[in-house]
Short mmCIF file of C-alpha atoms in Angstrom, two decimals:
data_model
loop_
_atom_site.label_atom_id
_atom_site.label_comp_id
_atom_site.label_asym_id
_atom_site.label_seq_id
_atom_site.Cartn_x
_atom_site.Cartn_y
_atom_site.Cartn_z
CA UNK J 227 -15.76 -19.68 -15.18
CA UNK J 228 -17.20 -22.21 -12.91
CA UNK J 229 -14.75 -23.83 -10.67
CA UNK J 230 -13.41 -27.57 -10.56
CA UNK J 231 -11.56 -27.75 -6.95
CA UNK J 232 -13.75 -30.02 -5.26
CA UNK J 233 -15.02 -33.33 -6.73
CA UNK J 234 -18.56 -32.38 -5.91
CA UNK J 235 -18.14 -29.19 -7.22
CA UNK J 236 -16.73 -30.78 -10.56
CA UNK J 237 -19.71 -32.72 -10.74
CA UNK J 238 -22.14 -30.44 -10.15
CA UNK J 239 -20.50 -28.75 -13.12
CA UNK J 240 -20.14 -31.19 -15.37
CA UNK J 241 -23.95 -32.49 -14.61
CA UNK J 242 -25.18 -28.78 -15.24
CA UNK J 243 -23.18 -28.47 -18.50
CA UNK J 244 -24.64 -31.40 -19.92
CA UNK J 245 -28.04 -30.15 -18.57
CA UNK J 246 -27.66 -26.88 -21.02
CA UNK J 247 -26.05 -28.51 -23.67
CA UNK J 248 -28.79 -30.75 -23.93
CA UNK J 249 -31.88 -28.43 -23.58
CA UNK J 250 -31.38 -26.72 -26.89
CA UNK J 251 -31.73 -30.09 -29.92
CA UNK J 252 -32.38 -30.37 -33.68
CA UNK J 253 -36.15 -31.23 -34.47
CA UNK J 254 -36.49 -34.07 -37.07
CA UNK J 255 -38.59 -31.68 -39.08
CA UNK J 256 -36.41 -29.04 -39.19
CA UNK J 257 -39.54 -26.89 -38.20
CA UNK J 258 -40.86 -27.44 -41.37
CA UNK J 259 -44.65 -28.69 -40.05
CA UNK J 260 -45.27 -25.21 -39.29
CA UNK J 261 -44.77 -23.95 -42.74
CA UNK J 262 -46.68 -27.00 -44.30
CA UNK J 263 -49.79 -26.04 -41.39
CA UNK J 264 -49.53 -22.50 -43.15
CA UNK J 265 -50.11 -23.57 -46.78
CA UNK J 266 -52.19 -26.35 -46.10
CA UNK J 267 -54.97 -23.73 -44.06
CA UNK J 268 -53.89 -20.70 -46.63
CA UNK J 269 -53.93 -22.80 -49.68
CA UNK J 270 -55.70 -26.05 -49.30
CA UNK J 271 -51.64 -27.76 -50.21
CA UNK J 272 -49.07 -28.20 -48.79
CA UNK J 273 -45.19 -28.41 -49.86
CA UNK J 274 -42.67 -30.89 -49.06
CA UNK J 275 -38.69 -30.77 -47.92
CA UNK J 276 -37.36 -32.70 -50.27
CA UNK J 277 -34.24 -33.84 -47.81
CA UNK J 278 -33.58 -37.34 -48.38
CA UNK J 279 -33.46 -39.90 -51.27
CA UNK J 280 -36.74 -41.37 -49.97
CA UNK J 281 -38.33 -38.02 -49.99
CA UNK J 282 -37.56 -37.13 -53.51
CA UNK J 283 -38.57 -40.34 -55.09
CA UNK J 284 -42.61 -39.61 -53.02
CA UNK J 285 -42.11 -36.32 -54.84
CA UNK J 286 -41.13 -37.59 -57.52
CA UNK J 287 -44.54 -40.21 -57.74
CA UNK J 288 -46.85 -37.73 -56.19
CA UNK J 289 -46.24 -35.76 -59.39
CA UNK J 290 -46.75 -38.61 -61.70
CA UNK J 291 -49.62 -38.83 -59.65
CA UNK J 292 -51.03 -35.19 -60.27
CA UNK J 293 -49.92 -35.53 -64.20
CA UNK J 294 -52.39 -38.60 -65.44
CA UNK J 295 -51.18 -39.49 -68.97
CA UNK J 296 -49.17 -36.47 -68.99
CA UNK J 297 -51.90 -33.65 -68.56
CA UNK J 298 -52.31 -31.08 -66.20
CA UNK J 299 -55.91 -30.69 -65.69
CA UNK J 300 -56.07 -28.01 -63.19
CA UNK J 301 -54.00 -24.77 -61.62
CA UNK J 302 -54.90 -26.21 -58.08
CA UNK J 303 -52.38 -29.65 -59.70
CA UNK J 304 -49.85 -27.08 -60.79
CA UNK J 305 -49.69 -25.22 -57.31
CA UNK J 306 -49.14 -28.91 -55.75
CA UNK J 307 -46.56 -29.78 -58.08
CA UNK J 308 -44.65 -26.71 -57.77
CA UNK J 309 -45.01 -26.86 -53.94
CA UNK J 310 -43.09 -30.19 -53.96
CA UNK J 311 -41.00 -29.90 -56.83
CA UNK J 312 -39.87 -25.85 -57.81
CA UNK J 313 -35.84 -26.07 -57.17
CA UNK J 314 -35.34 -22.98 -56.46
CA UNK J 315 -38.27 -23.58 -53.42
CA UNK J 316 -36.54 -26.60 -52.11
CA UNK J 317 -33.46 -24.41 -51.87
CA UNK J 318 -34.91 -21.80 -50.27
CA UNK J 319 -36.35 -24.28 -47.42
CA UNK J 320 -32.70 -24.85 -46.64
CA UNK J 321 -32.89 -21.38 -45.00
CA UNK J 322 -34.90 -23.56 -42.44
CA UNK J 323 -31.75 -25.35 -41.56
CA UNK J 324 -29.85 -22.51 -40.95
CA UNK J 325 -31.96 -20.59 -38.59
CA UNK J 326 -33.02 -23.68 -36.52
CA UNK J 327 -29.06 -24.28 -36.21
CA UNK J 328 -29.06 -20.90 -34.68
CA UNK J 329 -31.59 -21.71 -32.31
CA UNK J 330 -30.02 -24.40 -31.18
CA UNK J 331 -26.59 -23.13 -31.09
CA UNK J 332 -28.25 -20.06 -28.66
CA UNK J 333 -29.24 -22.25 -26.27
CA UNK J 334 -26.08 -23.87 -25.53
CA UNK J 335 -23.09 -23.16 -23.24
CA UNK J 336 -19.87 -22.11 -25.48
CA UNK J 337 -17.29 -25.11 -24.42
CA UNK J 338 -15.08 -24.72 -20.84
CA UNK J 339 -11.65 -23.60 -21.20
CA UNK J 340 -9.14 -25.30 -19.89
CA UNK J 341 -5.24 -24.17 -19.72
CA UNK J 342 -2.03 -25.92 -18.01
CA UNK J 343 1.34 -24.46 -17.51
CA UNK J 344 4.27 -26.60 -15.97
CA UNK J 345 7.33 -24.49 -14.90
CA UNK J 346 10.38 -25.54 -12.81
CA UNK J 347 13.44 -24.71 -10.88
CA UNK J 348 16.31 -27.21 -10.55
CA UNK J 349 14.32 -29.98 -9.05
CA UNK J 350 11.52 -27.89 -8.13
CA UNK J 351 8.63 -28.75 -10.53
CA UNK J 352 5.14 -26.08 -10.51
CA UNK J 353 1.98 -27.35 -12.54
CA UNK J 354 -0.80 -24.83 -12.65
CA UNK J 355 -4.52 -26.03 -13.76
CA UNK J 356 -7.37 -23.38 -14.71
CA UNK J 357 -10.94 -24.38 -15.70
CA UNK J 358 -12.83 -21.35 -17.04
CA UNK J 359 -16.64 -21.01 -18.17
CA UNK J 360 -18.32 -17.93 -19.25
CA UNK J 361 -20.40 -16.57 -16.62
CA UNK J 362 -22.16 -14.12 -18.80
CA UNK J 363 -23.55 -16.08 -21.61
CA UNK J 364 -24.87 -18.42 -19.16
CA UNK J 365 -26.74 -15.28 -17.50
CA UNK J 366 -28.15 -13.58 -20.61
CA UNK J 367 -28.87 -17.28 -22.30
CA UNK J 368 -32.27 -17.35 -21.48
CA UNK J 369 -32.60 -14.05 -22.96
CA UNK J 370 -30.42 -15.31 -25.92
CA UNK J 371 -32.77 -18.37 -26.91
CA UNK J 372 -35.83 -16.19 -26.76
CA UNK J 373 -34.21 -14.01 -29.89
CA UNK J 374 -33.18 -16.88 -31.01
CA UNK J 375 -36.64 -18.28 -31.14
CA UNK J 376 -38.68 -15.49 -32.32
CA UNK J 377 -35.86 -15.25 -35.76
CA UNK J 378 -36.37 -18.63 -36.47
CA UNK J 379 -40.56 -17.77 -36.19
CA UNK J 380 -39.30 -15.20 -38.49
CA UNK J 381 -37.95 -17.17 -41.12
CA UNK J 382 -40.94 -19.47 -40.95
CA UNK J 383 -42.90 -17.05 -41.75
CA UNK J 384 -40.76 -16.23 -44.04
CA UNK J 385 -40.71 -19.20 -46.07
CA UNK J 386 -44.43 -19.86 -45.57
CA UNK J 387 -44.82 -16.74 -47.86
CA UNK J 388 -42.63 -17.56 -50.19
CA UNK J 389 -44.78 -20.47 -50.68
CA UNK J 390 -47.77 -18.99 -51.27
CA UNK J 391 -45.90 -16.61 -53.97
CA UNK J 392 -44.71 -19.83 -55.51
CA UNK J 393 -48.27 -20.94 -55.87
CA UNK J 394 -50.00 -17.79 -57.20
CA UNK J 395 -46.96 -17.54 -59.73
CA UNK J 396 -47.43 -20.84 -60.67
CA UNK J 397 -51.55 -20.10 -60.98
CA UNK J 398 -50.57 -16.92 -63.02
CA UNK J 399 -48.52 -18.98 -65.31
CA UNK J 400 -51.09 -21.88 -65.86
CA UNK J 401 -53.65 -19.55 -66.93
CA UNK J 402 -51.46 -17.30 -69.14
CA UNK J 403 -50.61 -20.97 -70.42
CA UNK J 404 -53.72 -22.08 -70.99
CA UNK J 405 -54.77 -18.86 -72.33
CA UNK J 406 -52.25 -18.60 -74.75
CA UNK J 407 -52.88 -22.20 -75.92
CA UNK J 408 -56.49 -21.38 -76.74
CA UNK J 409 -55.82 -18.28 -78.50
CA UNK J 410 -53.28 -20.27 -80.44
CA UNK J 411 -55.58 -23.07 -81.68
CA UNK J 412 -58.16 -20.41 -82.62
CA UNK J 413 -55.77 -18.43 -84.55
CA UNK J 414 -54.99 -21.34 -86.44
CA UNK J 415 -58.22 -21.44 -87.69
CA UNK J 416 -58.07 -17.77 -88.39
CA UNK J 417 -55.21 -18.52 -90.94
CA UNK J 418 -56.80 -21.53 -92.22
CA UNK J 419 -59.76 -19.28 -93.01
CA UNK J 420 -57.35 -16.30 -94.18
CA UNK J 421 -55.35 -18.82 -96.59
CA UNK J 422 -58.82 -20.13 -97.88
CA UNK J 423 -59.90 -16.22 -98.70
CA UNK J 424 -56.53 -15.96 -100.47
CA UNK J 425 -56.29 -18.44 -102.89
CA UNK J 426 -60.52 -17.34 -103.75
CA UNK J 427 -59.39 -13.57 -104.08
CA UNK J 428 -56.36 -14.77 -106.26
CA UNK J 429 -58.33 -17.08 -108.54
CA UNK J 430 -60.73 -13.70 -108.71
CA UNK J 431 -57.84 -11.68 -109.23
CA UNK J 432 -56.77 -14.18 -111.95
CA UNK J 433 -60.35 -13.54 -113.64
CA UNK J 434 -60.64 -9.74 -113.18
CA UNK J 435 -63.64 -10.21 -111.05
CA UNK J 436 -61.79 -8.72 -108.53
CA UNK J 437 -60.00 -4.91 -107.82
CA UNK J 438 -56.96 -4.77 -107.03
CA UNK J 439 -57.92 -2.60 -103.90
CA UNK J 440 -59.64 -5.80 -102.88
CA UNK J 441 -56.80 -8.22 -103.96
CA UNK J 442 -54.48 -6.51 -101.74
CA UNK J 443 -56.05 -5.71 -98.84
CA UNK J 444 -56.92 -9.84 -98.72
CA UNK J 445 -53.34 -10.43 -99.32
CA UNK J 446 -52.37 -7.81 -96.51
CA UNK J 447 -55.07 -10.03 -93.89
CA UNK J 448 -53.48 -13.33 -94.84
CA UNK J 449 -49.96 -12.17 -94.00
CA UNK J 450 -51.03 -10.32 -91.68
CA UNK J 451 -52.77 -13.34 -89.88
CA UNK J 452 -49.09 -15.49 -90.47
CA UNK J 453 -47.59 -12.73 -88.75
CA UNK J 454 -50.09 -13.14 -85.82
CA UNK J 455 -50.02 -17.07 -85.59
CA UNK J 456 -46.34 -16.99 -85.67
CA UNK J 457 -46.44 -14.34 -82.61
CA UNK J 458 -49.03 -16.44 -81.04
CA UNK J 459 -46.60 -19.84 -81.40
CA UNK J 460 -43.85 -18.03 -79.75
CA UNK J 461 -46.14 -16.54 -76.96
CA UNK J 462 -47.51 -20.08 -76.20
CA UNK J 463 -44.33 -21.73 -76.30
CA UNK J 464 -42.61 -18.97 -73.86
CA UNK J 465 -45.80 -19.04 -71.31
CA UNK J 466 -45.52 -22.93 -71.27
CA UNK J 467 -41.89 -22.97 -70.40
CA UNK J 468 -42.37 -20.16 -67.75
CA UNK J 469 -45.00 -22.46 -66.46
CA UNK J 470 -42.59 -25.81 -66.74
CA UNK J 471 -40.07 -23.81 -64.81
CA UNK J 472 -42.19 -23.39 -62.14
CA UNK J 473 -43.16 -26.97 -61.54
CA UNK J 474 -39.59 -27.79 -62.10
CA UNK J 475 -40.20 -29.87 -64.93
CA UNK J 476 -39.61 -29.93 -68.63
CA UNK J 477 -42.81 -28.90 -70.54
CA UNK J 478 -43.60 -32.35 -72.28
CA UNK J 479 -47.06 -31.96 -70.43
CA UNK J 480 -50.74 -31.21 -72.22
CA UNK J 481 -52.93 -28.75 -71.28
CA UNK J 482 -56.60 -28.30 -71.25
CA UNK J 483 -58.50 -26.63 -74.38
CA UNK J 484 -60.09 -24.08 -72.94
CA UNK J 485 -59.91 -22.02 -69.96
CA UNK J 486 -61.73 -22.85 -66.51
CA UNK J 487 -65.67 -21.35 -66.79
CA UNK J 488 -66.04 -17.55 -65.41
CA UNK J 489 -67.73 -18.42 -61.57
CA UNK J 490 -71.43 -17.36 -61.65
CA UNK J 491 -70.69 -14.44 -59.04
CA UNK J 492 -67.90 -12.97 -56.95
CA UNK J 493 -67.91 -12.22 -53.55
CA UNK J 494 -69.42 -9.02 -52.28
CA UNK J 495 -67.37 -5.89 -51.01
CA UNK J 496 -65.14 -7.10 -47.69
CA UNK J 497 -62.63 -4.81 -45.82
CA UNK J 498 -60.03 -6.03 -47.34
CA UNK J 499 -57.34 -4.03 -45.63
CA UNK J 500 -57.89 -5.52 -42.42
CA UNK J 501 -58.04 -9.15 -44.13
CA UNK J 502 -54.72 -8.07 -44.87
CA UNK J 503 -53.26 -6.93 -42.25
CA UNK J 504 -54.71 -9.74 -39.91
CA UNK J 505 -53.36 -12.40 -42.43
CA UNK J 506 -50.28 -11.24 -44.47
CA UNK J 507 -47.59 -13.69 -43.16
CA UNK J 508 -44.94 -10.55 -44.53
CA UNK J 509 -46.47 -8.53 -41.75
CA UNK J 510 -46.63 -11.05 -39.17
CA UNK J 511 -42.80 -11.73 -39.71
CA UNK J 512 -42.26 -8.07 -39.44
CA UNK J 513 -43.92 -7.62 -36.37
CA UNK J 514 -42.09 -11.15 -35.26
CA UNK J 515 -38.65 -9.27 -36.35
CA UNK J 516 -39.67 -6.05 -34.30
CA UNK J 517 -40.47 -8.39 -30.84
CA UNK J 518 -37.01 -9.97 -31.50
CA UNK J 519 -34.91 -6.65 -31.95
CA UNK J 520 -36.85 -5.57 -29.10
CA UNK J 521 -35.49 -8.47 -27.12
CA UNK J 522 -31.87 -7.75 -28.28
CA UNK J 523 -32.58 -4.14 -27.41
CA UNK J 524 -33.52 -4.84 -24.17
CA UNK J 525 -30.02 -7.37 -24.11
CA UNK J 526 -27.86 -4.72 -24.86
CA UNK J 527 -28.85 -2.29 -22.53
CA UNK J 528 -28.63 -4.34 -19.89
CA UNK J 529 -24.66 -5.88 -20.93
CA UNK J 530 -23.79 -2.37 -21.76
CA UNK J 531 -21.16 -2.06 -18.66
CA UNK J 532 -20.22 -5.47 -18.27
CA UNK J 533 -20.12 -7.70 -21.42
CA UNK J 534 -17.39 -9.95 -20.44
CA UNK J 535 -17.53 -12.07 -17.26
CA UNK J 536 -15.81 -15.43 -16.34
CA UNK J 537 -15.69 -17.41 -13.36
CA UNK J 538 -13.06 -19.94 -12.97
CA UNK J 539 -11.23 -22.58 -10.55
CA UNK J 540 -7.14 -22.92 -10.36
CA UNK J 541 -5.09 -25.65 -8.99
CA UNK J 542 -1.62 -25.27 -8.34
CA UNK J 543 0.84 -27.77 -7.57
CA UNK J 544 4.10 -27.63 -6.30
CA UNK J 545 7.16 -29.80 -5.24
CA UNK J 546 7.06 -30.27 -1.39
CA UNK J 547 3.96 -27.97 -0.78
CA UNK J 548 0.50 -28.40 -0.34
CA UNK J 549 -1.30 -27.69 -3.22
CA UNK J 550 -3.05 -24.16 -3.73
CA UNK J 551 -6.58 -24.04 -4.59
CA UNK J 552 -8.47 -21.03 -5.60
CA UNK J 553 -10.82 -19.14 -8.00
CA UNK J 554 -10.62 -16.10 -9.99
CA UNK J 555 -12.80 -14.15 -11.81
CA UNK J 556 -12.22 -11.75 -15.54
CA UNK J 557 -14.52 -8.86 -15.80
CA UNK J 558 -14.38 -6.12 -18.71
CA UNK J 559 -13.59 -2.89 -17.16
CA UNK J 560 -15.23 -0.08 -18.66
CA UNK J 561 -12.73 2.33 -18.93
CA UNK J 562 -12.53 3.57 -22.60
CA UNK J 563 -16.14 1.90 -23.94
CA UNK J 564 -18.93 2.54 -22.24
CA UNK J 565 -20.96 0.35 -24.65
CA UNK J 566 -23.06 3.73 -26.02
CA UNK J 567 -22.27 2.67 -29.82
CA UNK J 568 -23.55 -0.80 -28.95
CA UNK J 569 -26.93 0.40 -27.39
CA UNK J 570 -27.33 2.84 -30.52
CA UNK J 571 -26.80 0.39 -33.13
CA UNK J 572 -29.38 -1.92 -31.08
CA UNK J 573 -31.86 1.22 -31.08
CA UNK J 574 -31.30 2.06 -34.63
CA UNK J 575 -32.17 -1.14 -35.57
CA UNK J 576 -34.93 -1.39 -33.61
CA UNK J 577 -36.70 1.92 -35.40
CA UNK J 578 -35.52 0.26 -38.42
CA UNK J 579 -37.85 -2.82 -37.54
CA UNK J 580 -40.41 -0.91 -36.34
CA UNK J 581 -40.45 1.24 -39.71
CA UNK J 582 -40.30 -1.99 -41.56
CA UNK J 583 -43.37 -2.97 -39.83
CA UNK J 584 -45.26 0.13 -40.45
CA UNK J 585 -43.92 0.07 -44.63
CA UNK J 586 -45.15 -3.71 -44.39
CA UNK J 587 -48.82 -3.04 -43.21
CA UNK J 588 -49.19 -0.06 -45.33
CA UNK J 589 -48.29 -2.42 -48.37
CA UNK J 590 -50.04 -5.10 -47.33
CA UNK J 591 -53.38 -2.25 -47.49
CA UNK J 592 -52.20 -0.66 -50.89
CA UNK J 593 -51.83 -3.99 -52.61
CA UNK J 594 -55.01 -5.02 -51.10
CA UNK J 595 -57.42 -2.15 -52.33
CA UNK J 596 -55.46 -2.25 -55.84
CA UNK J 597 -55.90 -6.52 -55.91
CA UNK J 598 -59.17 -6.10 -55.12
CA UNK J 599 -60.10 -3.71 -57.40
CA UNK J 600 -58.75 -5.11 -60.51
CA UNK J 601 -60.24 -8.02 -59.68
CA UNK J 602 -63.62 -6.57 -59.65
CA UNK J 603 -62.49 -5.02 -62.85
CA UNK J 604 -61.79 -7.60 -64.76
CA UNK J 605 -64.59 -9.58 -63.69
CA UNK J 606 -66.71 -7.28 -65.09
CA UNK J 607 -64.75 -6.88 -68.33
CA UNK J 608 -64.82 -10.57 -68.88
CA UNK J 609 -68.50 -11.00 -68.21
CA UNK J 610 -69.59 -8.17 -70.41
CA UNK J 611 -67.54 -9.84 -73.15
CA UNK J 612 -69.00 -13.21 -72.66
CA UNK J 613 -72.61 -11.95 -72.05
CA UNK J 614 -72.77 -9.07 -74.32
CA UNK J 615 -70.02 -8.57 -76.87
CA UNK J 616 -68.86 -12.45 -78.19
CA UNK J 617 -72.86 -13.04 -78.74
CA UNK J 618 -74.01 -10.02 -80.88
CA UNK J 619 -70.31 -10.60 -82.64
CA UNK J 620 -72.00 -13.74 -82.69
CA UNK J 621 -75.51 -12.75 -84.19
CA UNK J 622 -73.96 -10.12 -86.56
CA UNK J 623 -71.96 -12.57 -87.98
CA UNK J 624 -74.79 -15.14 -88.78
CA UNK J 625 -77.19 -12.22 -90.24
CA UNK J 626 -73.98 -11.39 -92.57
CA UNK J 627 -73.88 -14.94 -93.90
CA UNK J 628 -77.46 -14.97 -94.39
CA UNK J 629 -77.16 -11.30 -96.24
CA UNK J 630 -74.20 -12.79 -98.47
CA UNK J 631 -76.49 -16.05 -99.28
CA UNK J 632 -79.13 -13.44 -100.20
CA UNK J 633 -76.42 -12.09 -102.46
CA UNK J 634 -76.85 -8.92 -100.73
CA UNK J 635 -72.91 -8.42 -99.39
CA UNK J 636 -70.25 -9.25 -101.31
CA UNK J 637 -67.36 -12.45 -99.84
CA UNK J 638 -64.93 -9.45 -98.69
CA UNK J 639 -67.74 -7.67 -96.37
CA UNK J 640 -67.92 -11.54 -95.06
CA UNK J 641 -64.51 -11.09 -94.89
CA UNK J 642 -64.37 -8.03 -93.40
CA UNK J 643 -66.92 -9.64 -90.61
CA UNK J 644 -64.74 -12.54 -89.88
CA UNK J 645 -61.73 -10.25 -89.28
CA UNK J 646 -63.46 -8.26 -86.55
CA UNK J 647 -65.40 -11.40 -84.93
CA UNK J 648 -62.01 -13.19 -84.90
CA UNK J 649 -60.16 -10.03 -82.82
CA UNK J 650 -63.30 -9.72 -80.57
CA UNK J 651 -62.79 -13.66 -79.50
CA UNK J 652 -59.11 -12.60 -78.94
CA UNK J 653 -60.24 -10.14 -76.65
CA UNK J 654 -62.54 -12.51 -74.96
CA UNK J 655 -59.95 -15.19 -74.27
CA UNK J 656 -57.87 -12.26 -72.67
CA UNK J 657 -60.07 -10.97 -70.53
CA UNK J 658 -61.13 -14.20 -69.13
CA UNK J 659 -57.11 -14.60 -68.67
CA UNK J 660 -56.72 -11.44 -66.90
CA UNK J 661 -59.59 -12.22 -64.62
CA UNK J 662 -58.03 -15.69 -63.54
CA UNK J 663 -54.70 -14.18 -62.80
CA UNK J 664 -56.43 -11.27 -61.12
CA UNK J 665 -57.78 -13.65 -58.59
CA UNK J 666 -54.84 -15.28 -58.21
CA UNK J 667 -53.13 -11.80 -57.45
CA UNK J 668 -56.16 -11.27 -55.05
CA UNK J 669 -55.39 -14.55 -52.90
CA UNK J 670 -51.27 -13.42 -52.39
CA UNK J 671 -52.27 -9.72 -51.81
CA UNK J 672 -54.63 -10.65 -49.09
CA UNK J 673 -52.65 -13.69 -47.70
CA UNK J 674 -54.97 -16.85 -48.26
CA UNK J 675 -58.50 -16.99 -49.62
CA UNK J 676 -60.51 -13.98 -49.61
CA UNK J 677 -62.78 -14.03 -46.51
CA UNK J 678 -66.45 -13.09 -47.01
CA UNK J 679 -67.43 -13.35 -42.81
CA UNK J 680 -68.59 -10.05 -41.59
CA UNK J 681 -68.58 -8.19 -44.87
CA UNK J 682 -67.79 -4.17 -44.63
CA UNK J 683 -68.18 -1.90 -47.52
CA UNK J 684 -64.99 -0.30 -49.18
CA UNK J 685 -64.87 2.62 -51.31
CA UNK J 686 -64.73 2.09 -54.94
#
């Protein structure tokens, strides 16, 4: 409690009140640029706060912008559209708000109290006055803004990686999109092929040029490949809504025909676990989380005998004598807690932070080696299949035809070909799938791009 006696002194007060109150203010950003810095230099994008009316309708044409004529043409479009337009991303920036209301809130005084009490006797009227601040808070509020600070870091952080989750989600679900789109225009020409077989091994059938051996096991390929388009409809129909969820949008866009070209090389082995480490903004907002509980630590040791202390002024008035002026001052006396459960709960959460941390970086290394790894995997799997596999399927299939012109195969070993070149190009499209959403698993395991400076060898 500060004291009010004096007209200076009430000044001073009230100058030094406003002083605190107004050190601590809401940003017009909400603190926002430093999340948007993050993605841009992680993810060459950035997201938007969607706050206003006027920000939602530049949302709003930036993704008219990104979908010309109603086609998404690349995942890098679908990561920016998501970043300004996901729902359930706007909502968590929100979490923004919160914390930087916190902040603010730390770094002010809590209000002055003030009480009155009017008693008399006969004609004898006695007004007492009291003006009471908290002597404490504005001791340890330095201390108090500094937590403050480093949990709304935290929560930065925080929401910086959910963004880049967002985006290599939504680059997952473009390419299991796009992939499933291809397979499902292909497949349609499987079963255009399959129905063509079937009504020639019917009309055979019809003419006893045909076994029934044969007969059937066409018929079994044509339903067969109905089953398979049907499956492959549903599949492309589920991956394109996952995808429209993401970008917060109905799926009435179009997609590309094929999927993007394998890249010519990928880059050599880099210690990845350090890249990891250095960069995963989950492990820098752990180790921001363990500097703040270290801070409130450090708080609660030192308010662990007195946690409670006002200063105040009184004024008391009386009929026919001078009034009284004084001060008095409310202290916790430490009689039956000795603030032992306080300081353990602060140091139990502190090892819990500091555990967190160490759980965090080990993660960040496991996910690493095993994102790194299957990328390198399925790199290889989709070249061999493009360089190697698709083209002898390829060459086979063109010596059959010639054979079967020659009249040396009969139409169901031709048949029989197409079957097996048709599930190799399934395969193909697949692996060319997994490899895209590999990298994209690469980019969120390691943080941001993957970082070829000063390249160190890993175990394979």
């Amino acid at each position: 409690m500060i004291p009010f006696a004096s007209h200076p002194l009430r000044a001073g007060v009230l100058v030094a009140c406003a002083l605190l109150a107004g050190c601590a203010q809401l940003s017009q950003d909400g603190g926002f640029g430093r999340v948007q810095d993050i993605s841009a230099a992680r993810l060459g994008a950035a997201p938007a706060w969607n706050r206003t009316p006027a920000d939602a309708r530049r949302a709003e044409a930036r993704v008219h912008q990104l979908l010309p004529a109603g086609r998404l043409a690349s995942a890098d479009d679908a990561v920016q559209i998501a970043l300004i337009n996901n729902p359930e991303l706007q909502a968590a920036f929100a979490e923004l708000g919160v914390a930087e209301a916190d902040l603010v809130q730390a770094g002010r005084l809590s209000n002055p109290g003030f009480s009155f009490a009017r008693t008399h006797a006969g004609g004898d009227i006695k007004i007492e006055r009291s003006l009471t601040l908290g002597l404490m808070q504005l001791i340890t509020l330095p201390a108090a803004s500094r937590i403050e600070a480093r949990r709304f870091e935290q929560v930065r952080l925080q929401l910086a990686a959910r963004v880049l989750a967002t985006a290599a989600q939504t680059r997952q679900a473009y390419y299991k999109a796009l992939a499933a789109q291809q397979g499902l225009a292909y497949q349609e020409q499987v079963e255009q092929a399959a129905e063509a077989a079937h009504e020639l091994t019917a009309k055979m059938a019809e003419r006893g040029n045909v076994s029934r051996l044969d007969a059937a096991r066409e018929q079994l390929f044509y339903a067969e490949t109905q089953t398979r388009l049907q499956r492959a409809r549903r599949e492309a129909q589920q991956d394109k809504e996952t995808l429209a969820r993401l970008l917060g949008m109905p799926p009435a866009f179009t997609l590309p025909d094929r999927l993007p070209a394998l890249p010519k090389q990928i880059e050599e082995a880099i210690d990845v676990e350090r890249q990891a480490v250095e960069q995963r903004l989950d492990v820098l907002a752990a180790r921001t989380e363990l500097e703040g509980l270290q801070g409130s630590l450090g708080l609660s040791r030192a308010t662990r005998f007195i946690n409670v202390l006002d200063l105040g002024a009184l004024r008391t008035t009386e009929t026919g004598k001078a009034p009284e002026i004084g001060y008095q001052i409310d202290i916790e006396i430490p009689l039956f807690d000795w603030g032992q459960a306080r300081v353990a709960k602060a140091e139990a959460i502190y090892l819990q932070g500091a555990n967190r941390l160490a759980a965090a970086a080990l993660d960040a290394r496991a996910q690493a080696r095993l994102a790194w790894r299957e990328r390198q995997d399925a790199y290889a799997l989709a070249r061999r299949y493009r360089d190697g596999i698709v083209p002898l399927r390829q060459r086979m299939s063109e010596e059959n035809l010639l054979r079967y012109n020659g009249m040396l195969i009969s139409v169901f070993d031709l048949l029989a070909d197409a079957r097996e070149q048709a599930a190799t190009v399934n395969a193909a499209i697949d692996a060319e799938r997994d490899f895209w959403i590999a990298d994209a698993a690469l980019q969120l395991a390691l943080g941001g791009p993957v970082n070829t400076a000063n390249p160190q060898g890993i175990q394979p």
